mmCIF file of C-alpha atoms and ligand atoms in Angstrom:
data_model
loop_
_atom_site.group_PDB
_atom_site.id
_atom_site.type_symbol
_atom_site.label_atom_id
_atom_site.label_comp_id
_atom_site.label_asym_id
_atom_site.label_seq_id
_atom_site.Cartn_x
_atom_site.Cartn_y
_atom_site.Cartn_z
ATOM 1 C CA MET G 27 -23.531 -7.550 7.276
ATOM 2 C CA VAL G 28 -22.411 -3.906 7.058
ATOM 3 C CA ASN G 29 -22.266 -2.176 3.697
ATOM 4 C CA TYR G 30 -19.285 0.132 3.293
ATOM 5 C CA LYS G 31 -21.474 2.744 1.617
ATOM 6 C CA ASP G 32 -23.346 3.203 4.900
ATOM 7 C CA LEU G 33 -19.998 3.985 6.551
ATOM 8 C CA GLY G 34 -19.171 6.748 4.053
ATOM 9 C CA LEU G 35 -16.411 4.718 2.368
ATOM 10 C CA VAL G 36 -15.971 4.347 -1.391
ATOM 11 C CA ASN G 37 -14.679 1.488 -3.545
ATOM 12 C CA SER G 38 -11.682 2.062 -5.806
ATOM 13 C CA ARG G 39 -13.333 1.985 -9.252
ATOM 14 C CA GLU G 40 -13.891 5.702 -9.891
ATOM 15 C CA LEU G 41 -10.665 6.690 -8.113
ATOM 16 C CA PHE G 42 -8.616 4.440 -10.393
ATOM 17 C CA LYS G 43 -10.324 5.693 -13.551
ATOM 18 C CA LYS G 44 -9.526 9.296 -12.611
ATOM 19 C CA ALA G 45 -5.977 8.407 -11.558
ATOM 20 C CA ILE G 46 -5.167 6.734 -14.876
ATOM 21 C CA ASN G 47 -6.626 9.614 -16.858
ATOM 22 C CA GLY G 48 -4.895 12.158 -14.631
ATOM 23 C CA GLY G 49 -1.447 10.503 -14.619
ATOM 24 C CA TYR G 50 -1.189 9.997 -10.861
ATOM 25 C CA ALA G 51 -1.494 7.125 -8.368
ATOM 26 C CA ILE G 52 -3.626 6.776 -5.241
ATOM 27 C CA PRO G 53 -1.602 6.198 -2.067
ATOM 28 C CA ALA G 54 -2.313 2.922 -0.257
ATOM 29 C CA PHE G 55 -0.995 3.301 3.275
ATOM 30 C CA ASN G 56 -1.100 0.431 5.794
ATOM 31 C CA PHE G 57 -2.342 1.101 9.302
ATOM 32 C CA ASN G 58 -2.703 -0.861 12.509
ATOM 33 C CA ASN G 59 -2.834 1.861 15.195
ATOM 34 C CA MET G 60 -4.397 5.209 15.992
ATOM 35 C CA GLU G 61 -1.393 7.449 15.334
ATOM 36 C CA GLN G 62 -0.967 5.990 11.847
ATOM 37 C CA ILE G 63 -4.594 6.545 10.864
ATOM 38 C CA GLN G 64 -4.528 10.077 12.315
ATOM 39 C CA ALA G 65 -1.374 10.877 10.326
ATOM 40 C CA ILE G 66 -2.832 9.414 7.121
ATOM 41 C CA ILE G 67 -6.077 11.384 7.382
ATOM 42 C CA GLN G 68 -4.409 14.643 8.426
ATOM 43 C CA ALA G 69 -1.872 14.339 5.588
ATOM 44 C CA CYS G 70 -4.372 13.397 2.895
ATOM 45 C CA PHE G 71 -6.759 16.098 4.071
ATOM 46 C CA GLU G 72 -4.001 18.735 3.879
ATOM 47 C CA ALA G 73 -2.722 17.439 0.537
ATOM 48 C CA LYS G 74 -6.333 17.062 -0.698
ATOM 49 C CA SER G 75 -5.606 13.494 -1.771
ATOM 50 C CA PRO G 76 -7.887 10.465 -2.010
ATOM 51 C CA VAL G 77 -6.535 7.573 0.058
ATOM 52 C CA ILE G 78 -6.655 3.815 0.448
ATOM 53 C CA LEU G 79 -6.426 2.615 4.053
ATOM 54 C CA GLN G 80 -4.923 -0.863 3.997
ATOM 55 C CA VAL G 81 -5.327 -3.598 6.567
ATOM 56 C CA SER G 82 -3.059 -6.647 6.331
ATOM 57 C CA SER G 83 -3.671 -10.026 7.957
ATOM 58 C CA GLY G 84 -0.930 -9.096 10.410
ATOM 59 C CA ALA G 85 -2.741 -5.854 11.226
ATOM 60 C CA ARG G 86 -5.985 -7.760 11.847
ATOM 61 C CA LYS G 87 -4.215 -10.062 14.267
ATOM 62 C CA TYR G 88 -2.443 -7.170 15.985
ATOM 63 C CA ALA G 89 -5.282 -4.701 16.310
ATOM 64 C CA ASN G 90 -8.530 -6.682 15.871
ATOM 65 C CA GLN G 91 -10.624 -6.427 12.719
ATOM 66 C CA THR G 92 -13.642 -4.852 14.441
ATOM 67 C CA LEU G 93 -11.561 -2.127 15.996
ATOM 68 C CA LEU G 94 -9.812 -1.390 12.695
ATOM 69 C CA ARG G 95 -13.106 -1.124 10.855
ATOM 70 C CA TYR G 96 -14.460 1.328 13.413
ATOM 71 C CA MET G 97 -11.224 3.305 13.107
ATOM 72 C CA ALA G 98 -11.768 3.556 9.349
ATOM 73 C CA GLN G 99 -15.362 4.628 9.939
ATOM 74 C CA GLY G 100 -14.022 7.161 12.427
ATOM 75 C CA ALA G 101 -11.538 8.343 9.802
ATOM 76 C CA VAL G 102 -14.401 9.270 7.474
ATOM 77 C CA GLU G 103 -15.996 11.367 10.220
ATOM 78 C CA TYR G 104 -12.622 12.822 11.231
ATOM 79 C CA ALA G 105 -11.933 14.044 7.672
ATOM 80 C CA LYS G 106 -15.371 15.700 7.567
ATOM 81 C CA GLU G 107 -14.650 17.336 10.904
ATOM 82 C CA LEU G 108 -11.374 18.680 9.500
ATOM 83 C CA GLY G 109 -13.244 20.306 6.646
ATOM 84 C CA TYR G 110 -14.574 17.973 3.946
ATOM 85 C CA ALA G 111 -14.937 14.320 2.996
ATOM 86 C CA ILE G 112 -11.876 13.074 1.109
ATOM 87 C CA PRO G 113 -12.562 9.778 -0.725
ATOM 88 C CA ILE G 114 -11.497 6.928 1.595
ATOM 89 C CA VAL G 115 -11.245 3.254 0.589
ATOM 90 C CA LEU G 116 -10.934 0.533 3.247
ATOM 91 C CA HIS G 117 -8.919 -2.258 1.631
ATOM 92 C CA LEU G 118 -7.806 -5.736 2.687
ATOM 93 C CA ASP G 119 -4.105 -6.078 1.858
ATOM 94 C CA HIS G 120 -2.874 -9.528 0.750
ATOM 95 C CA GLY G 121 -6.028 -11.500 1.499
ATOM 96 C CA ASP G 122 -5.104 -15.139 1.052
ATOM 97 C CA THR G 123 -8.406 -17.017 1.279
ATOM 98 C CA PHE G 124 -11.970 -16.600 0.025
ATOM 99 C CA GLU G 125 -13.225 -16.757 3.638
ATOM 100 C CA LEU G 126 -11.012 -13.860 4.734
ATOM 101 C CA CYS G 127 -12.149 -11.687 1.815
ATOM 102 C CA LYS G 128 -15.802 -12.571 2.493
ATOM 103 C CA SER G 129 -15.430 -11.737 6.166
ATOM 104 C CA CYS G 130 -13.895 -8.337 5.369
ATOM 105 C CA ILE G 131 -16.656 -7.557 2.863
ATOM 106 C CA GLU G 132 -19.276 -8.423 5.503
ATOM 107 C CA TYR G 133 -17.466 -6.153 7.959
ATOM 108 C CA GLY G 134 -17.659 -3.086 5.715
ATOM 109 C CA PHE G 135 -14.457 -3.155 3.649
ATOM 110 C CA SER G 136 -14.956 -1.461 0.284
ATOM 111 C CA SER G 137 -12.121 -3.232 -1.497
ATOM 112 C CA VAL G 138 -10.193 -6.489 -1.069
ATOM 113 C CA MET G 139 -7.031 -8.005 -2.462
ATOM 114 C CA ILE G 140 -7.029 -11.721 -3.126
ATOM 115 C CA ASP G 141 -3.397 -12.654 -3.484
ATOM 116 C CA GLY G 142 -3.265 -16.021 -5.200
ATOM 117 C CA SER G 143 0.146 -15.327 -6.687
ATOM 118 C CA ALA G 144 1.842 -18.132 -4.757
ATOM 119 C CA HIS G 145 -0.546 -20.697 -6.305
ATOM 120 C CA PRO G 146 -0.250 -22.264 -9.752
ATOM 121 C CA TYR G 147 -1.825 -20.025 -12.418
ATOM 122 C CA ASP G 148 -5.107 -21.954 -12.786
ATOM 123 C CA GLU G 149 -5.679 -22.034 -9.030
ATOM 124 C CA ASN G 150 -4.971 -18.315 -8.803
ATOM 125 C CA VAL G 151 -7.579 -17.734 -11.538
ATOM 126 C CA GLU G 152 -10.157 -19.925 -9.789
ATOM 127 C CA LEU G 153 -9.661 -18.383 -6.333
ATOM 128 C CA THR G 154 -9.668 -14.832 -7.676
ATOM 129 C CA ARG G 155 -12.778 -15.463 -9.793
ATOM 130 C CA LYS G 156 -14.633 -16.788 -6.741
ATOM 131 C CA VAL G 157 -13.762 -13.706 -4.680
ATOM 132 C CA VAL G 158 -14.754 -11.361 -7.517
ATOM 133 C CA GLU G 159 -18.105 -13.091 -7.925
ATOM 134 C CA TYR G 160 -18.898 -12.574 -4.227
ATOM 135 C CA ALA G 161 -17.435 -9.065 -3.915
ATOM 136 C CA HIS G 162 -19.220 -7.655 -6.936
ATOM 137 C CA LYS G 163 -22.613 -8.549 -5.467
ATOM 138 C CA TYR G 164 -21.859 -5.807 -2.921
ATOM 139 C CA ASP G 165 -20.046 -3.474 -5.327
ATOM 140 C CA VAL G 166 -16.752 -4.154 -3.546
ATOM 141 C CA THR G 167 -13.719 -3.889 -5.829
ATOM 142 C CA VAL G 168 -11.094 -6.640 -6.052
ATOM 143 C CA GLU G 169 -7.330 -6.548 -6.639
ATOM 144 C CA GLY G 170 -5.624 -9.705 -7.936
ATOM 145 C CA GLU G 171 -1.931 -10.445 -8.362
ATOM 146 C CA LEU G 172 0.218 -12.085 -11.001
ATOM 147 C CA GLY G 173 3.925 -12.630 -10.474
ATOM 148 C CA VAL G 174 5.797 -12.902 -7.174
ATOM 149 C CA LEU G 175 7.755 -10.127 -5.480
ATOM 150 C CA ALA G 176 11.136 -11.070 -4.080
ATOM 151 C CA GLY G 177 11.306 -11.102 -0.290
ATOM 152 C CA ILE G 178 8.489 -12.082 2.017
ATOM 153 C CA GLU G 179 5.012 -12.169 0.573
ATOM 154 C CA ASP G 180 2.103 -14.094 2.098
ATOM 155 C CA ASP G 181 4.553 -15.667 4.505
ATOM 156 C CA VAL G 182 6.233 -17.171 1.441
ATOM 157 C CA VAL G 183 9.860 -16.198 1.068
ATOM 158 C CA ALA G 184 10.948 -15.860 -2.563
ATOM 159 C CA ALA G 185 14.670 -15.568 -3.177
ATOM 160 C CA SER G 186 14.180 -13.674 -6.424
ATOM 161 C CA HIS G 187 11.388 -12.006 -8.365
ATOM 162 C CA VAL G 188 9.056 -13.944 -10.585
ATOM 163 C CA TYR G 189 8.210 -11.070 -12.899
ATOM 164 C CA THR G 190 4.655 -10.877 -14.185
ATOM 165 C CA ARG G 191 4.373 -12.499 -17.612
ATOM 166 C CA PRO G 192 2.672 -9.968 -19.918
ATOM 167 C CA GLU G 193 1.291 -12.846 -21.984
ATOM 168 C CA ASP G 194 -0.867 -13.926 -18.970
ATOM 169 C CA VAL G 195 -2.529 -10.648 -18.041
ATOM 170 C CA GLU G 196 -5.296 -10.504 -20.633
ATOM 171 C CA ASP G 197 -6.403 -14.049 -19.887
ATOM 172 C CA PHE G 198 -6.243 -13.467 -16.105
ATOM 173 C CA VAL G 199 -8.219 -10.246 -16.196
ATOM 174 C CA SER G 200 -10.923 -11.580 -18.487
ATOM 175 C CA LYS G 201 -11.323 -14.932 -16.684
ATOM 176 C CA THR G 202 -11.407 -13.450 -13.169
ATOM 177 C CA GLY G 203 -13.167 -10.107 -13.667
ATOM 178 C CA VAL G 204 -10.778 -8.356 -11.259
ATOM 179 C CA ASP G 205 -10.887 -4.569 -11.011
ATOM 180 C CA SER G 206 -7.126 -4.064 -10.690
ATOM 181 C CA LEU G 207 -3.962 -6.113 -11.002
ATOM 182 C CA ALA G 208 -0.844 -6.092 -8.823
ATOM 183 C CA ILE G 209 2.249 -6.892 -10.851
ATOM 184 C CA SER G 210 5.858 -7.783 -10.156
ATOM 185 C CA ILE G 211 8.377 -5.570 -11.950
ATOM 186 C CA GLY G 212 11.186 -5.369 -9.412
ATOM 187 C CA THR G 213 9.657 -3.932 -6.234
ATOM 188 C CA SER G 214 9.620 -6.005 -3.043
ATOM 189 C CA HIS G 215 8.335 -5.767 0.520
ATOM 190 C CA GLY G 216 10.251 -4.468 3.514
ATOM 191 C CA ALA G 217 13.230 -2.145 4.022
ATOM 192 C CA ASN G 218 15.865 -4.379 2.401
ATOM 193 C CA LYS G 219 14.766 -4.503 -1.190
ATOM 194 C CA PHE G 220 18.194 -4.870 -2.767
ATOM 195 C CA LYS G 221 21.560 -6.201 -1.697
ATOM 196 C CA PRO G 222 24.372 -3.619 -1.996
ATOM 197 C CA GLU G 223 26.097 -5.867 -4.538
ATOM 198 C CA GLN G 224 23.058 -5.521 -6.833
ATOM 199 C CA CYS G 225 23.496 -1.714 -6.814
ATOM 200 C CA THR G 226 25.885 0.715 -8.475
ATOM 201 C CA ARG G 227 27.257 3.908 -6.887
ATOM 202 C CA ASN G 228 26.501 7.368 -8.276
ATOM 203 C CA ALA G 229 28.976 10.286 -8.310
ATOM 204 C CA ASP G 230 28.105 11.095 -4.662
ATOM 205 C CA GLY G 231 28.804 7.525 -3.588
ATOM 206 C CA ILE G 232 25.089 6.798 -3.023
ATOM 207 C CA LEU G 233 23.924 3.256 -3.840
ATOM 208 C CA VAL G 234 21.606 3.166 -6.848
ATOM 209 C CA PRO G 235 19.478 0.012 -7.179
ATOM 210 C CA PRO G 236 18.668 -1.644 -10.514
ATOM 211 C CA PRO G 237 15.742 0.129 -12.224
ATOM 212 C CA LEU G 238 12.213 -1.248 -12.207
ATOM 213 C CA ARG G 239 11.281 -3.271 -15.307
ATOM 214 C CA PHE G 240 9.385 -0.525 -17.120
ATOM 215 C CA ASP G 241 9.635 -2.653 -20.269
ATOM 216 C CA ILE G 242 7.369 -5.290 -18.649
ATOM 217 C CA LEU G 243 4.966 -2.582 -17.440
ATOM 218 C CA LYS G 244 4.726 -1.144 -20.979
ATOM 219 C CA GLU G 245 4.082 -4.575 -22.452
ATOM 220 C CA ILE G 246 1.326 -5.184 -19.888
ATOM 221 C CA GLU G 247 -0.252 -1.800 -20.661
ATOM 222 C CA LYS G 248 -0.218 -2.662 -24.345
ATOM 223 C CA ARG G 249 -2.133 -5.876 -23.692
ATOM 224 C CA ILE G 250 -4.735 -4.428 -21.265
ATOM 225 C CA PRO G 251 -4.921 -0.725 -22.168
ATOM 226 C CA GLY G 252 -6.319 1.504 -19.442
ATOM 227 C CA PHE G 253 -6.575 -1.332 -16.920
ATOM 228 C CA PRO G 254 -5.645 -0.309 -13.328
ATOM 229 C CA ILE G 255 -2.216 -1.607 -12.269
ATOM 230 C CA VAL G 256 -0.974 -1.795 -8.663
ATOM 231 C CA LEU G 257 2.579 -1.682 -7.326
ATOM 232 C CA HIS G 258 3.297 -3.327 -3.985
ATOM 233 C CA GLY G 259 6.581 -2.987 -2.131
ATOM 234 C CA SER G 260 6.988 0.661 -3.101
ATOM 235 C CA SER G 261 8.694 2.183 -0.105
ATOM 236 C CA SER G 262 11.743 4.271 -0.933
ATOM 237 C CA VAL G 263 13.516 3.702 2.396
ATOM 238 C CA PRO G 264 14.607 7.357 2.899
ATOM 239 C CA GLN G 265 18.252 7.318 3.899
ATOM 240 C CA ASP G 266 17.873 10.230 6.336
ATOM 241 C CA LEU G 267 15.461 8.088 8.356
ATOM 242 C CA VAL G 268 17.774 5.058 8.254
ATOM 243 C CA LYS G 269 20.695 7.271 9.337
ATOM 244 C CA SER G 270 18.725 8.780 12.209
ATOM 245 C CA ILE G 271 17.562 5.348 13.424
ATOM 246 C CA ASN G 272 21.136 4.050 13.385
ATOM 247 C CA GLU G 273 22.481 7.192 15.083
ATOM 248 C CA HIS G 274 19.971 6.741 17.887
ATOM 249 C CA GLY G 275 20.703 3.159 18.816
ATOM 250 C CA GLY G 276 19.174 1.305 15.846
ATOM 251 C CA ALA G 277 20.902 -1.347 13.770
ATOM 252 C CA LEU G 278 19.448 -1.275 10.259
ATOM 253 C CA LYS G 279 21.803 -2.788 7.732
ATOM 254 C CA ASP G 280 21.719 -2.456 3.948
ATOM 255 C CA ALA G 281 18.301 -0.780 3.966
ATOM 256 C CA ILE G 282 17.608 0.170 0.332
ATOM 257 C CA GLY G 283 14.319 1.080 -1.362
ATOM 258 C CA ILE G 284 12.806 2.100 -4.697
ATOM 259 C CA PRO G 285 14.005 5.555 -5.844
ATOM 260 C CA GLU G 286 11.169 8.068 -5.710
ATOM 261 C CA GLU G 287 11.771 9.262 -9.302
ATOM 262 C CA GLN G 288 10.889 5.784 -10.544
ATOM 263 C CA LEU G 289 7.637 5.769 -8.590
ATOM 264 C CA ARG G 290 6.862 9.243 -9.945
ATOM 265 C CA GLU G 291 7.424 7.845 -13.420
ATOM 266 C CA ALA G 292 5.251 4.777 -12.745
ATOM 267 C CA SER G 293 2.437 6.976 -11.381
ATOM 268 C CA LYS G 294 2.106 8.618 -14.793
ATOM 269 C CA SER G 295 1.276 5.255 -16.399
ATOM 270 C CA ALA G 296 -1.582 2.810 -15.734
ATOM 271 C CA VAL G 297 -0.129 2.309 -12.244
ATOM 272 C CA CYS G 298 -2.881 3.867 -10.159
ATOM 273 C CA LYS G 299 -2.289 2.399 -6.672
ATOM 274 C CA ILE G 300 1.061 2.433 -4.904
ATOM 275 C CA ASN G 301 1.512 0.556 -1.615
ATOM 276 C CA ILE G 302 3.675 2.114 1.079
ATOM 277 C CA ASP G 303 4.112 0.648 4.545
ATOM 278 C CA SER G 304 7.805 0.322 5.422
ATOM 279 C CA ASP G 305 8.588 4.044 4.972
ATOM 280 C CA GLY G 306 5.951 4.840 7.579
ATOM 281 C CA ARG G 307 7.484 2.320 9.961
ATOM 282 C CA LEU G 308 10.880 3.944 9.470
ATOM 283 C CA ALA G 309 9.497 7.450 10.064
ATOM 284 C CA MET G 310 7.792 6.430 13.310
ATOM 285 C CA THR G 311 10.806 4.487 14.550
ATOM 286 C CA ALA G 312 13.203 7.357 13.801
ATOM 287 C CA ALA G 313 11.045 9.841 15.723
ATOM 288 C CA VAL G 314 10.504 7.519 18.704
ATOM 289 C CA ARG G 315 14.228 6.703 18.947
ATOM 290 C CA GLU G 316 15.174 10.381 18.774
ATOM 291 C CA VAL G 317 12.829 11.367 21.594
ATOM 292 C CA LEU G 318 13.743 8.444 23.845
ATOM 293 C CA GLN G 319 17.464 8.969 23.408
ATOM 294 C CA GLU G 320 17.341 12.742 23.778
ATOM 295 C CA LYS G 321 14.873 12.705 26.700
ATOM 296 C CA PRO G 322 15.600 9.504 28.652
ATOM 297 C CA ALA G 323 13.359 10.564 31.543
ATOM 298 C CA GLU G 324 10.298 10.762 29.275
ATOM 299 C CA PHE G 325 7.709 8.051 29.873
ATOM 300 C CA ASP G 326 4.428 9.499 28.611
ATOM 301 C CA PRO G 327 3.715 7.640 25.313
ATOM 302 C CA ARG G 328 2.123 10.793 23.891
ATOM 303 C CA LYS G 329 5.514 12.506 24.111
ATOM 304 C CA TYR G 330 7.075 10.056 21.650
ATOM 305 C CA LEU G 331 4.033 8.864 19.699
ATOM 306 C CA GLY G 332 3.023 12.505 19.060
ATOM 307 C CA PRO G 333 6.312 13.339 17.279
ATOM 308 C CA ALA G 334 6.129 9.962 15.489
ATOM 309 C CA ARG G 335 2.664 10.886 14.200
ATOM 310 C CA GLU G 336 3.917 14.279 13.012
ATOM 311 C CA ARG G 337 6.896 12.679 11.201
ATOM 312 C CA LEU G 338 4.515 10.227 9.520
ATOM 313 C CA LYS G 339 2.201 13.023 8.455
ATOM 314 C CA GLN G 340 5.058 14.934 6.801
ATOM 315 C CA LEU G 341 6.181 11.749 5.015
ATOM 316 C CA TYR G 342 2.667 11.086 3.673
ATOM 317 C CA ILE G 343 2.213 14.690 2.508
ATOM 318 C CA HIS G 344 5.518 14.394 0.655
ATOM 319 C CA LYS G 345 4.394 11.119 -0.992
ATOM 320 C CA CYS G 346 1.109 12.654 -2.169
ATOM 321 C CA ILE G 347 2.656 15.845 -3.532
ATOM 322 C CA ASP G 348 6.082 14.826 -4.827
ATOM 323 C CA VAL G 349 5.912 11.105 -5.563
ATOM 324 C CA LEU G 350 2.413 9.901 -6.460
ATOM 325 C CA GLY G 351 0.997 13.187 -7.707
ATOM 326 C CA SER G 352 -2.314 12.563 -5.911
ATOM 327 C CA ALA G 353 -2.384 15.959 -4.167
ATOM 328 C CA ASN G 354 -5.358 18.185 -5.077
ATOM 329 C CA GLN G 355 -7.242 15.212 -6.593
ATOM 330 C CA ALA G 356 -9.680 14.599 -3.717
HETATM 331 O O1 G3H M 422 2.615 -6.309 2.368
HETATM 332 C C1 G3H M 422 2.945 -6.242 3.541
HETATM 333 C C2 G3H M 422 2.590 -5.070 4.371
HETATM 334 O O2 G3H M 422 3.706 -4.246 4.565
HETATM 335 C C3 G3H M 422 1.962 -5.499 5.652
HETATM 336 O O3 G3H M 422 2.901 -6.019 6.527
HETATM 337 O O4 G3H M 422 1.896 -8.174 7.308
HETATM 338 O O5 G3H M 422 3.669 -7.001 8.645
HETATM 339 O O6 G3H M 422 1.361 -6.064 8.513
HETATM 340 P P1 G3H M 422 2.421 -6.864 7.827
HETATM 341 P P1 13P M 423 6.641 -1.708 1.448
HETATM 342 O O1 13P M 423 7.180 -2.769 2.367
HETATM 343 O O2 13P M 423 7.636 -1.395 0.362
HETATM 344 O O3 13P M 423 6.214 -0.488 2.167
HETATM 345 O O4 13P M 423 5.356 -2.321 0.700
HETATM 346 C C1 13P M 423 4.115 -2.374 1.355
HETATM 347 C C2 13P M 423 3.127 -3.210 0.629
HETATM 348 O O5 13P M 423 3.284 -3.619 -0.499
HETATM 349 C C3 13P M 423 1.879 -3.536 1.347
HETATM 350 O O6 13P M 423 1.077 -4.419 0.620
HETATM 351 ZN ZN1 ZN M 424 2.141 -5.843 -0.568
#
């Protein structure tokens, strides 16, 4: 058993309280390799932003849980070496069983998500309550989820959103004791969040997706005032990155994300954690494709992973400053 506090990590409780009061959201960036974690720490150090490092089940399988935990521990030391300790949370993203959450807690995670949203309501409550009971013994914070995001979530493919029902949130929060709640208001995972036919075109011919359901968010806030809300699937799918990928041999079709202005708006509410993974994947892929196409004789991975890391860092700095508003809050 390793306690996260001994690793210099923090749980999310205080960060969320400050974020709600301050009208900003904490970035939750997924990582599964060294360049990503370097970019996250460098960016959040420069932007002076607290950060949530997220590990998905897929990341655990890809990179090994032990290695990832040591990387997070290394990230704490790395930030100190850069100049000072920014608050760093190590969070399990989309945990789907009690055993997985327990294992992460024993490994030094400071926060876990138990995603029971694919189960019937009562089973979701029961599973989430069980995780909370265990996690709180170690002062680990827990994120639950109500509602289902369209797209792929937990290996379950949902054709359309099941928006969170505001009438459920009070009951769910009080019965489970969760510390934060992920909701479904129109975001979804991946780089293809909307079909072009769902969008309208603005004066410049750019596709504009349907807006997030801020009405549902407001209703939820009314029922659980001041309670920390989480948005998954919040990549914006920057079109310059999509264009560059496609101009350098890629084949991304109909890649559309959540407009940044809407995330900026959401960050001012009780939304205090915003999950971003796909945008980072796009940034890395764009940079790698550019280098490999422009310098076909290059074969040192540092020559393409280095620029990919730099592109990621710039993306994360932009998210902290211009989208989530978390800059200067560390
Ligand atoms: O919510 C999903 C995250 O983007 C993680 O994706 O399961 O492919 O690592 P992954
Ligand atoms: P994106 O696919 O929009 O980056 O969402 C990531 C996410 O929600 C991780 O849990
Ligand atoms: Zn997610």
